[in-house]
Amino acid sequence: MPSQDPFYIIRQEIQDSLNELDTAVDRASENPQRFNLTPEELSSRRRWIGNTRRQLDGMRDTLRTATAPAPTMSAAESKAVAANDTFVTSQYSQQQAMLKRQDEDLEDIEQAVIRIGRQGREISNELSEQAAMLDELDAEVDTTSSRLKAAQKKMSEIIRKSSSNTQLVLIVALIIILVLLSVFAFM
């Protein structure tokens, strides 16, 4: 049964990993600046995914061809097959060697997809952390902005209330003294 064949199981795992990788590349392409990705890098990653899918399909087709049942033959065809038994035996051993190489290639592809998937998850986690930090910074900026507006409003009210230039000069002098004291205190 194909669903229990190790090739089909590994192929499905690789296809799932390729789908995850494809999704990660799509997400990265929505905002490539966040990931420091160029359009060429995104295109390269998409080409790699496409090539890997084609290789996987090619291996599947090769296995199907190698394991397809032989059609029923006439007597003349049976004689031709009997004459080529030696050739078929050597081809079988070559195909087994090729299947072994393909299995190794599939394992390499699977490991590469797993590594890239892990990197995608790490990037996602880092982006989440940075988004939280940006939210905190935004809240602090809003608070500081509100305080600054309140201070400006109070200063405007004080200036409005001061009717003589003497009070204004006194306020400016006190502010200068306050700034100088602050500078000397924190040096």
GROMACS .gro file of C-alpha atoms in nm:
model
  187
    1MET     CA    1   0.000   0.000   0.000
    2PRO     CA    2   0.156   0.336  -0.106
    3SER     CA    3   0.059   0.517   0.213
    4GLN     CA    4   0.281   0.279   0.416
    5ASP     CA    5   0.572   0.296   0.173
    6PRO     CA    6   0.857   0.493   0.337
    7PHE     CA    7   0.912   0.692   0.017
    8TYR     CA    8   0.554   0.820   0.022
    9ILE     CA    9   0.577   0.909   0.391
   10ILE     CA   10   0.906   1.097   0.347
   11ARG     CA   11   0.777   1.260   0.028
   12GLN     CA   12   0.467   1.383   0.213
   13GLU     CA   13   0.681   1.520   0.497
   14ILE     CA   14   0.903   1.701   0.246
   15GLN     CA   15   0.597   1.840   0.066
   16ASP     CA   16   0.459   1.965   0.398
   17SER     CA   17   0.795   2.124   0.480
   18LEU     CA   18   0.807   2.285   0.134
   19ASN     CA   19   0.455   2.422   0.188
   20GLU     CA   20   0.563   2.572   0.523
   21LEU     CA   21   0.872   2.719   0.359
   22ASP     CA   22   0.661   2.861   0.076
   23THR     CA   23   0.434   3.025   0.334
   24ALA     CA   24   0.736   3.169   0.518
   25VAL     CA   25   0.874   3.316   0.193
   26ASP     CA   26   0.531   3.464   0.114
   27ARG     CA   27   0.518   3.627   0.459
   28ALA     CA   28   0.872   3.757   0.421
   29SER     CA   29   0.786   3.902   0.078
   30GLU     CA   30   0.505   4.107   0.234
   31ASN     CA   31   0.763   4.313   0.423
   32PRO     CA   32   1.114   4.223   0.295
   33GLN     CA   33   1.277   4.516   0.476
   34ARG     CA   34   1.202   4.355   0.814
   35PHE     CA   35   1.400   4.047   0.709
   36ASN     CA   36   1.670   4.235   0.516
   37LEU     CA   37   1.573   4.047   0.199
   38THR     CA   38   1.621   4.174  -0.154
   39PRO     CA   39   1.381   4.089  -0.437
   40GLU     CA   40   1.661   3.875  -0.585
   41GLU     CA   41   1.691   3.675  -0.261
   42LEU     CA   42   1.314   3.620  -0.249
   43SER     CA   43   1.317   3.513  -0.614
   44SER     CA   44   1.608   3.278  -0.546
   45ARG     CA   45   1.423   3.117  -0.256
   46ARG     CA   46   1.110   3.071  -0.467
   47ARG     CA   47   1.316   2.915  -0.748
   48TRP     CA   48   1.478   2.676  -0.499
   49ILE     CA   49   1.136   2.569  -0.369
   50GLY     CA   50   1.012   2.516  -0.727
   51ASN     CA   51   1.324   2.319  -0.824
   52THR     CA   52   1.293   2.104  -0.514
   53ARG     CA   53   0.928   2.031  -0.593
   54ARG     CA   54   1.023   1.933  -0.949
   55GLN     CA   55   1.301   1.706  -0.823
   56LEU     CA   56   1.060   1.542  -0.582
   57ASP     CA   57   0.804   1.490  -0.861
   58GLY     CA   58   1.076   1.351  -1.087
   59MET     CA   59   1.183   1.100  -0.824
   60ARG     CA   60   0.820   0.999  -0.772
   61ASP     CA   61   0.774   0.949  -1.148
   62THR     CA   62   1.095   0.747  -1.167
   63LEU     CA   63   0.975   0.521  -0.887
   64ARG     CA   64   0.635   0.480  -1.050
   65THR     CA   65   0.798   0.386  -1.378
   66ALA     CA   66   1.033   0.142  -1.205
   67THR     CA   67   0.752  -0.029  -1.013
   68ALA     CA   68   0.472  -0.017  -1.274
   69PRO     CA   69   0.322  -0.360  -1.353
   70ALA     CA   70   0.416  -0.503  -1.688
   71PRO     CA   71   0.135  -0.530  -1.942
   72THR     CA   72   0.032  -0.873  -2.064
   73MET     CA   73   0.246  -0.989  -2.352
   74SER     CA   74   0.197  -1.198  -2.659
   75ALA     CA   75   0.412  -1.503  -2.727
   76ALA     CA   76   0.653  -1.304  -2.947
   77GLU     CA   77   0.694  -1.042  -2.679
   78SER     CA   78   0.754  -1.312  -2.416
   79LYS     CA   79   1.040  -1.453  -2.626
   80ALA     CA   80   1.196  -1.107  -2.653
   81VAL     CA   81   1.168  -1.056  -2.277
   82ALA     CA   82   1.328  -1.395  -2.210
   83ALA     CA   83   1.621  -1.303  -2.434
   84ASN     CA   84   1.679  -0.984  -2.236
   85ASP     CA   85   1.670  -1.133  -1.883
   86THR     CA   86   2.040  -1.070  -1.830
   87PHE     CA   87   2.001  -0.710  -1.938
   88VAL     CA   88   1.701  -0.663  -1.708
   89THR     CA   89   1.893  -0.804  -1.412
   90SER     CA   90   2.178  -0.558  -1.461
   91GLN     CA   91   1.931  -0.272  -1.505
   92TYR     CA   92   1.758  -0.371  -1.184
   93SER     CA   93   2.081  -0.345  -0.985
   94GLN     CA   94   2.152  -0.006  -1.144
   95GLN     CA   95   1.802   0.113  -1.053
   96GLN     CA   96   1.848  -0.002  -0.695
   97ALA     CA   97   2.169   0.199  -0.675
   98MET     CA   98   1.988   0.499  -0.825
   99LEU     CA   99   1.703   0.461  -0.574
  100LYS     CA  100   1.953   0.455  -0.291
  101ARG     CA  101   2.111   0.779  -0.420
  102GLN     CA  102   1.766   0.934  -0.455
  103ASP     CA  103   1.678   0.834  -0.099
  104GLU     CA  104   1.996   1.003   0.021
  105ASP     CA  105   1.909   1.313  -0.185
  106LEU     CA  106   1.559   1.318  -0.036
  107GLU     CA  107   1.704   1.299   0.314
  108ASP     CA  108   1.937   1.591   0.234
  109ILE     CA  109   1.644   1.793   0.097
  110GLU     CA  110   1.438   1.714   0.405
  111GLN     CA  111   1.718   1.831   0.636
  112ALA     CA  112   1.755   2.154   0.436
  113VAL     CA  113   1.381   2.221   0.451
  114ILE     CA  114   1.378   2.153   0.827
  115ARG     CA  115   1.668   2.397   0.879
  116ILE     CA  116   1.497   2.666   0.673
  117GLY     CA  117   1.169   2.607   0.858
  118ARG     CA  118   1.351   2.644   1.190
  119GLN     CA  119   1.507   2.969   1.070
  120GLY     CA  120   1.162   3.092   0.963
  121ARG     CA  121   1.022   3.021   1.309
  122GLU     CA  122   1.318   3.200   1.471
  123ILE     CA  123   1.260   3.503   1.247
  124SER     CA  124   0.891   3.499   1.339
  125ASN     CA  125   0.975   3.490   1.712
  126GLU     CA  126   1.223   3.775   1.674
  127LEU     CA  127   0.967   3.983   1.486
  128SER     CA  128   0.710   3.924   1.760
  129GLU     CA  129   0.957   4.038   2.025
  130GLN     CA  130   1.048   4.348   1.827
  131ALA     CA  131   0.680   4.430   1.770
  132ALA     CA  132   0.623   4.417   2.147
  133MET     CA  133   0.922   4.645   2.207
  134LEU     CA  134   0.790   4.891   1.946
  135ASP     CA  135   0.450   4.891   2.115
  136GLU     CA  136   0.615   4.973   2.449
  137LEU     CA  137   0.817   5.252   2.289
  138ASP     CA  138   0.504   5.392   2.125
  139ALA     CA  139   0.324   5.399   2.460
  140GLU     CA  140   0.619   5.577   2.624
  141VAL     CA  141   0.631   5.834   2.342
  142ASP     CA  142   0.258   5.898   2.382
  143THR     CA  143   0.299   5.949   2.759
  144THR     CA  144   0.594   6.183   2.713
  145SER     CA  145   0.410   6.377   2.444
  146SER     CA  146   0.111   6.422   2.675
  147ARG     CA  147   0.335   6.548   2.956
  148LEU     CA  148   0.512   6.789   2.721
  149LYS     CA  149   0.180   6.929   2.599
  150ALA     CA  150   0.066   6.979   2.959
  151ALA     CA  151   0.390   7.161   3.045
  152GLN     CA  152   0.357   7.382   2.738
  153LYS     CA  153   0.000   7.462   2.831
  154LYS     CA  154   0.107   7.560   3.185
  155MET     CA  155   0.389   7.776   3.049
  156SER     CA  156   0.147   7.950   2.812
  157GLU     CA  157  -0.091   8.013   3.101
  158ILE     CA  158   0.188   8.155   3.317
  159ILE     CA  159   0.302   8.382   3.034
  160ARG     CA  160  -0.054   8.493   2.970
  161LYS     CA  161  -0.107   8.568   3.339
  162SER     CA  162   0.210   8.769   3.368
  163SER     CA  163   0.113   9.120   3.273
  164SER     CA  164   0.441   9.296   3.321
  165ASN     CA  165   0.776   9.241   3.162
  166THR     CA  166   0.935   9.219   3.505
  167GLN     CA  167   0.755   8.895   3.586
  168LEU     CA  168   0.851   8.755   3.245
  169VAL     CA  169   1.217   8.846   3.295
  170LEU     CA  170   1.205   8.693   3.643
  171ILE     CA  171   1.056   8.367   3.508
  172VAL     CA  172   1.317   8.344   3.231
  173ALA     CA  173   1.595   8.411   3.483
  174LEU     CA  174   1.461   8.140   3.716
  175ILE     CA  175   1.440   7.892   3.427
  176ILE     CA  176   1.802   7.968   3.331
  177ILE     CA  177   1.910   7.920   3.694
  178LEU     CA  178   1.715   7.592   3.707
  179VAL     CA  179   1.883   7.467   3.388
  180LEU     CA  180   2.228   7.563   3.518
  181LEU     CA  181   2.164   7.390   3.850
  182SER     CA  182   2.041   7.079   3.666
  183VAL     CA  183   2.350   7.074   3.445
  184PHE     CA  184   2.586   7.109   3.742
  185ALA     CA  185   2.392   6.857   3.950
  186PHE     CA  186   2.408   6.583   3.685
  187MET     CA  187   2.764   6.636   3.569
   0.00000   0.00000   0.00000
